[in-house]
Structures are given as structure tokens and as C-alpha cells.
Short mmCIF file of C-alpha atoms in Angstrom, two decimals:
data_model
loop_
_atom_site.label_atom_id
_atom_site.label_comp_id
_atom_site.label_asym_id
_atom_site.label_seq_id
_atom_site.Cartn_x
_atom_site.Cartn_y
_atom_site.Cartn_z
CA PRO A 21 16.22 254.01 191.98
CA PHE A 22 15.97 254.72 188.22
CA LYS A 23 19.68 254.04 187.79
CA LEU A 24 19.47 251.00 190.07
CA GLY A 25 16.66 249.58 187.95
CA HIS A 26 18.78 250.07 184.83
CA LYS A 27 21.92 248.58 186.33
CA THR A 28 20.13 245.58 187.84
CA LEU A 29 19.16 244.50 184.33
CA ALA A 30 22.29 245.75 182.56
CA VAL A 31 24.72 243.56 184.49
CA ASN A 32 22.67 240.49 183.59
CA LEU A 33 22.30 241.49 179.95
CA SER A 34 26.06 241.77 179.85
CA ASP A 35 26.35 238.06 180.64
CA LEU A 36 24.09 237.22 177.69
CA ALA A 37 26.05 239.58 175.44
CA ALA A 38 29.25 237.72 176.29
CA MET A 39 27.64 234.50 175.02
CA GLY A 40 26.21 235.98 171.83
CA ALA A 41 22.67 235.30 173.07
CA VAL A 42 19.44 237.11 172.23
CA PRO A 43 17.82 238.35 175.49
CA ARG A 44 14.28 237.01 175.95
CA TRP A 45 12.88 236.70 179.48
CA ALA A 46 13.59 237.68 183.08
CA THR A 47 12.28 236.91 186.55
CA LEU A 48 12.73 239.39 189.39
CA SER A 49 12.34 238.78 193.11
CA LEU A 50 12.30 241.73 195.49
CA SER A 51 12.70 241.92 199.24
CA LEU A 52 11.61 245.39 200.41
CA PRO A 53 11.62 246.92 203.91
CA GLY A 54 8.32 248.67 203.18
CA ILE A 55 6.06 250.04 200.45
CA ASP A 56 7.63 253.08 198.79
CA GLU A 57 5.64 253.87 195.67
CA HIS A 58 8.03 256.56 194.45
CA TRP A 59 11.03 254.25 194.79
CA LEU A 60 9.22 251.38 193.04
CA ARG A 61 8.02 253.63 190.22
CA ARG A 62 11.50 255.02 189.53
CA PHE A 63 13.13 251.57 189.80
CA SER A 64 10.56 250.15 187.37
CA GLU A 65 11.09 253.01 184.91
CA GLY A 66 14.82 252.30 184.76
CA PHE A 67 14.34 248.54 184.55
CA PHE A 68 11.66 248.54 181.85
CA ALA A 69 13.32 251.25 179.74
CA LEU A 70 16.34 248.98 179.27
CA ALA A 71 14.16 245.87 179.01
CA ASP A 72 12.17 247.43 176.17
CA ASP A 73 15.37 248.46 174.38
CA ASN A 74 16.55 244.84 174.44
CA GLY A 75 13.31 242.94 173.93
CA VAL A 76 13.21 241.47 177.45
CA GLU A 77 9.88 240.34 178.96
CA LEU A 78 9.48 240.17 182.74
CA ILE A 79 7.63 236.86 183.16
CA GLY A 80 7.54 236.33 186.92
CA GLY A 81 9.20 236.60 190.29
CA ASP A 82 8.19 237.35 193.88
CA THR A 83 7.91 240.21 196.37
CA THR A 84 8.22 240.04 200.14
CA ARG A 85 9.08 242.18 203.17
CA GLY A 86 12.67 242.27 204.37
CA PRO A 87 16.00 244.07 203.90
CA LEU A 88 16.34 245.47 200.37
CA ASN A 89 17.44 242.63 198.12
CA LEU A 90 17.12 242.13 194.36
CA CYS A 91 17.43 238.75 192.66
CA LEU A 92 17.21 238.78 188.85
CA THR A 93 17.41 235.78 186.55
CA ILE A 94 17.65 236.45 182.82
CA MET A 95 17.28 233.99 179.96
CA GLY A 96 18.17 234.18 176.30
CA GLU A 97 18.54 232.11 173.17
CA VAL A 98 21.45 231.26 170.90
CA PRO A 99 21.55 228.80 167.98
CA ARG A 100 23.04 225.42 168.81
CA GLY A 101 26.82 225.51 168.44
CA LYS A 102 26.95 229.31 167.98
CA ALA A 103 27.38 230.44 171.59
CA LEU A 104 30.48 232.45 172.47
CA ARG A 105 32.42 230.59 175.14
CA ARG A 106 35.40 231.09 177.39
CA ASP A 107 37.23 227.94 176.28
CA GLY A 108 37.79 228.73 172.59
CA ALA A 109 40.79 231.08 172.58
CA GLN A 110 43.47 229.99 170.12
CA VAL A 111 47.21 230.68 170.11
CA GLY A 112 47.79 233.68 167.86
CA ASP A 113 44.36 235.21 168.46
CA ASP A 114 44.20 238.96 168.97
CA ILE A 115 42.70 240.13 172.28
CA TRP A 116 40.09 242.88 171.94
CA VAL A 117 38.00 244.97 174.31
CA SER A 118 34.98 247.18 173.71
CA GLY A 119 34.47 250.70 174.96
CA LYS A 120 36.67 252.43 177.52
CA LEU A 121 37.98 250.64 180.61
CA GLY A 122 38.24 251.86 184.19
CA GLN A 123 35.53 254.53 184.10
CA ALA A 124 33.09 252.83 186.46
CA ALA A 125 35.75 252.04 189.06
CA LEU A 126 36.99 255.63 188.89
CA GLY A 127 33.41 256.81 189.35
CA LEU A 128 33.12 254.74 192.52
CA ALA A 129 36.48 256.03 193.76
CA PHE A 130 35.23 259.57 193.18
CA LEU A 131 32.08 258.93 195.24
CA GLN A 132 34.25 257.44 198.00
CA GLY A 133 36.37 260.61 198.09
CA GLN A 134 39.55 258.97 196.82
CA PHE A 135 39.88 261.28 193.80
CA LYS A 136 38.61 264.63 192.64
CA PHE A 137 37.93 265.21 188.98
CA TYR A 138 35.36 267.37 187.32
CA GLY A 139 33.23 268.15 184.31
CA GLU A 140 32.78 265.71 181.46
CA VAL A 141 35.26 263.18 182.88
CA ARG A 142 33.39 262.96 186.18
CA ASP A 143 30.03 262.73 184.41
CA ALA A 144 31.24 259.96 182.07
CA CYS A 145 32.68 257.93 184.96
CA LEU A 146 29.51 258.22 187.04
CA GLN A 147 27.39 257.34 184.00
CA ALA A 148 29.52 254.24 183.42
CA LEU A 149 29.12 253.25 187.09
CA HIS A 150 25.37 253.78 187.40
CA GLN A 151 24.10 253.07 183.88
CA PRO A 152 26.44 250.68 182.04
CA GLN A 153 25.46 249.87 178.47
CA PRO A 154 25.33 246.10 177.84
CA ARG A 155 26.99 245.23 174.53
CA VAL A 156 24.24 242.94 173.28
CA ALA A 157 24.53 244.01 169.63
CA LEU A 158 28.28 243.38 169.73
CA GLY A 159 27.83 239.92 171.22
CA LEU A 160 25.41 238.96 168.45
CA ALA A 161 27.76 240.32 165.78
CA LEU A 162 30.71 238.35 167.19
CA ARG A 163 29.12 234.98 166.42
CA GLY A 164 31.36 233.32 163.87
CA ILE A 165 34.08 235.98 164.37
CA ALA A 166 35.30 235.62 167.95
CA ASN A 167 36.80 232.42 169.30
CA SER A 168 36.08 233.31 172.94
CA ALA A 169 34.45 236.08 174.95
CA ILE A 170 33.64 237.27 178.46
CA ASP A 171 32.17 240.39 180.01
CA ILE A 172 34.42 242.52 182.20
CA SER A 173 32.78 242.65 185.60
CA ASP A 174 35.64 241.91 188.02
CA GLY A 175 38.46 243.65 186.13
CA LEU A 176 40.15 243.11 182.77
CA LEU A 177 42.98 240.89 184.01
CA ALA A 178 40.73 238.84 186.29
CA ASP A 179 38.17 238.16 183.57
CA LEU A 180 40.71 237.63 180.79
CA GLY A 181 42.25 235.14 183.21
CA HIS A 182 39.05 233.06 183.06
CA ILE A 183 39.41 232.78 179.29
CA LEU A 184 43.07 231.79 179.63
CA GLU A 185 42.30 229.18 182.28
CA ARG A 186 39.43 227.60 180.37
CA SER A 187 41.28 227.70 177.02
CA HIS A 188 44.60 226.44 178.48
CA VAL A 189 46.57 229.30 176.95
CA GLY A 190 48.38 232.47 178.03
CA ALA A 191 48.37 236.09 176.92
CA GLU A 192 50.42 239.22 176.46
CA VAL A 193 48.78 242.61 176.98
CA ASP A 194 50.27 245.91 175.81
CA VAL A 195 49.42 248.44 178.49
CA GLU A 196 49.88 251.36 176.09
CA SER A 197 47.05 250.07 173.90
CA LEU A 198 44.42 250.07 176.65
CA PRO A 199 41.46 252.42 176.05
CA ILE A 200 41.60 254.45 179.28
CA VAL A 201 40.32 257.69 180.76
CA ASP A 202 42.78 260.14 179.24
CA ASP A 203 41.77 263.45 180.79
CA GLY A 204 41.56 264.68 184.36
CA VAL A 205 43.16 261.55 185.84
CA GLU A 206 46.84 260.64 186.13
CA LYS A 207 47.79 258.06 183.53
CA ASP A 208 49.18 255.55 186.05
CA VAL A 209 45.92 255.72 188.01
CA ALA A 210 43.81 255.35 184.87
CA LEU A 211 45.84 252.30 183.81
CA GLN A 212 45.52 250.69 187.23
CA TYR A 213 41.73 251.05 187.15
CA ALA A 214 41.54 249.85 183.55
CA LEU A 215 43.48 246.69 184.36
CA ALA A 216 41.79 245.73 187.61
CA GLY A 217 38.97 248.14 188.46
CA GLY A 218 35.98 246.09 187.38
CA ASP A 219 32.31 247.00 186.90
CA ASP A 220 32.95 247.95 183.26
CA TYR A 221 30.54 245.44 181.67
CA GLU A 222 32.41 245.80 178.39
CA LEU A 223 33.30 242.69 176.39
CA CYS A 224 36.76 241.14 176.21
CA PHE A 225 37.12 238.69 173.34
CA THR A 226 39.67 236.94 171.16
CA ALA A 227 39.60 236.60 167.40
CA PRO A 228 41.96 235.51 164.63
CA GLU A 229 44.25 238.12 163.08
CA SER A 230 42.32 237.64 159.82
CA GLN A 231 39.29 239.33 161.44
CA ARG A 232 40.96 242.69 162.12
CA ASP A 233 39.39 244.53 159.20
CA VAL A 234 35.99 243.01 159.97
CA LEU A 235 36.19 244.14 163.59
CA ASN A 236 37.36 247.65 162.71
CA ALA A 237 34.39 247.96 160.36
CA LEU A 238 32.10 246.59 163.08
CA ALA A 239 33.31 249.28 165.49
CA GLU A 240 32.32 251.96 162.98
CA GLN A 241 28.94 250.32 162.50
CA LEU A 242 28.22 250.07 166.23
CA LYS A 243 29.62 253.55 166.94
CA PHE A 244 31.82 252.59 169.87
CA PRO A 245 35.48 251.58 169.91
CA LEU A 246 36.86 248.07 169.67
CA THR A 247 40.51 248.04 170.69
CA ARG A 248 43.16 245.37 170.11
CA ILE A 249 45.18 245.14 173.33
CA GLY A 250 47.33 242.02 172.98
CA PHE A 251 47.50 238.45 171.79
CA ILE A 252 47.09 234.86 172.93
CA ARG A 253 50.24 232.78 173.39
CA ALA A 254 50.90 229.16 174.23
CA GLU A 255 52.71 229.78 177.52
CA ALA A 256 50.44 229.91 180.56
CA GLY A 257 49.83 233.15 182.44
CA CYS A 258 49.20 236.75 181.45
CA VAL A 259 52.13 239.10 180.86
CA VAL A 260 51.47 242.86 180.82
CA ARG A 261 54.11 244.89 178.96
CA ASP A 262 54.84 248.54 179.76
CA THR A 263 55.77 251.33 177.37
CA PHE A 264 59.30 249.93 177.01
CA GLY A 265 58.18 246.34 176.49
CA GLU A 266 59.17 245.32 180.01
CA LYS A 267 57.06 242.96 182.08
CA MET A 268 55.01 244.85 184.66
CA LYS A 269 54.52 243.65 188.21
CA ILE A 270 50.78 243.35 188.80
CA GLU A 271 49.68 243.64 192.43
CA LYS A 272 45.97 243.06 191.84
CA ALA A 273 44.15 241.52 188.88
CA GLY A 274 40.63 242.48 189.94
CA TYR A 275 37.81 241.77 192.35
CA ASP A 276 37.88 238.44 194.18
CA HIS A 277 34.40 237.30 195.24
CA PHE A 278 35.82 235.04 197.97
CA ALA A 279 38.69 237.16 199.31
#
């Protein structure tokens, strides 16, 4: 329940981070099958620890009996005209991502028995799955630098696709540049999960080439990687290039909520 409390808030903070917004308030409605004081205490500890770290006040909500269900609404503030949007990508922009991709999906696959890996790799993947770190500070820093942004919840290609659709542009992604799990997992598997695994809650954003030095310095300041993985082009669609520069065939771009 501690990790669930953290993640319930983290996934919503990630949405605000992708818009460059300052988190302010939240409402939380709970449907619970019964009173479990230990569960509620641990859930609250996880929720409020992250809320305190990000200046979020819980201002209301509701509680009732029923199957376990959590409904969180989070609100933030951003100066007029400064919000990061999905429709601002420009031809020639670099495409960047924060952190490492594919860890959370690999963590879930591990719990489902699909893979076996151990030690630090396993721990990092499970940490990414259960306690993602919303990139709020990055989102705030990207105001005036990034032309577009989105958080990666459904998979890199799926969410980058939303930017491309809204901005009426296309993209090329260099698969060799992706920041992936590079130990304990076969490279092809790690790449597959980085491209389409989802549940990363990292930021994907585009910025002019002129901002490269600024973004590299920002990565050092924030103490987590920002990686340039491709560029925006005029032609529609997203092309993923392999090690030899050949176009890869992509079977799945990410999670589809209505499939």
C-alpha cells in the first residue's frame, strides 16, 4: 500500500510535469471493501510523502464502501502562454527523453514470470514500476526551451505519436541512442520494452538544436540523464532506424486503452 500510495500520485504528477505546471492541489475518492487501518496508514504514508515533496495539498474527496477503487484529480498552475503542449513540435527539433526507458515494463514482466533477472537490475526495474519519480523539476525547467512535451505512460512510440499527430509532423528515432536497461537483459528485449513498454512516466520532448548545450547542462543539474534520440521531420509518421540505418518494422507502439 505504501508503493500504491506513491504511484497513485506519481502518475498524476507526471501529467503536470509534461505541461510545465507547478503542482498545487488534489482530490482523492476511495472505494474500499472494508476498514483496514494498516492498509490505509501505509497508503497514506506513500501518498503524503510524495505530496509533501512536491507541495501538493489534499483538499477534498470522498470515501465509500465497494470494490477497491482510487480516483485522483490533481491541479496545478502555469503562467499564461507558458504551458508545454503536444502541438508545438517543429521540423528540425531534436527529440529527447529523460531517464531510462523500459524498466517499469520489464519489472512487470518479471513479476509475471516472463523473465528472470537478478540483483541491481531487478531492483531498479521493480522500483521504476512501483515508485516512478515524476519529473516535475524538469517540466518546469523546460518552459521556454522545449517546443512540445508529453509523459511516457503508454510507451515511447505511442506517446511520441500523440505529439506528431497534434503537431502535424513526423519523426525519425535512432534505436541505438535509446537509454535502455543494459545489463541482465538481452538487448533486443530491452529495446522492445523501451519502445513500447509503457509505465515509464519519463518525459519525451522536442527542442531546437540550439538548445543542446542548455539541455546537457540541465541534465547535470538535475542529476538524471536527458538523451537525444532522434529528430522531427516534415513527413508524417515515425520511422525507427536500426544500427545500420535501416527502417525497423514495429509490431506494437504501446498500450492501447481501447484495444
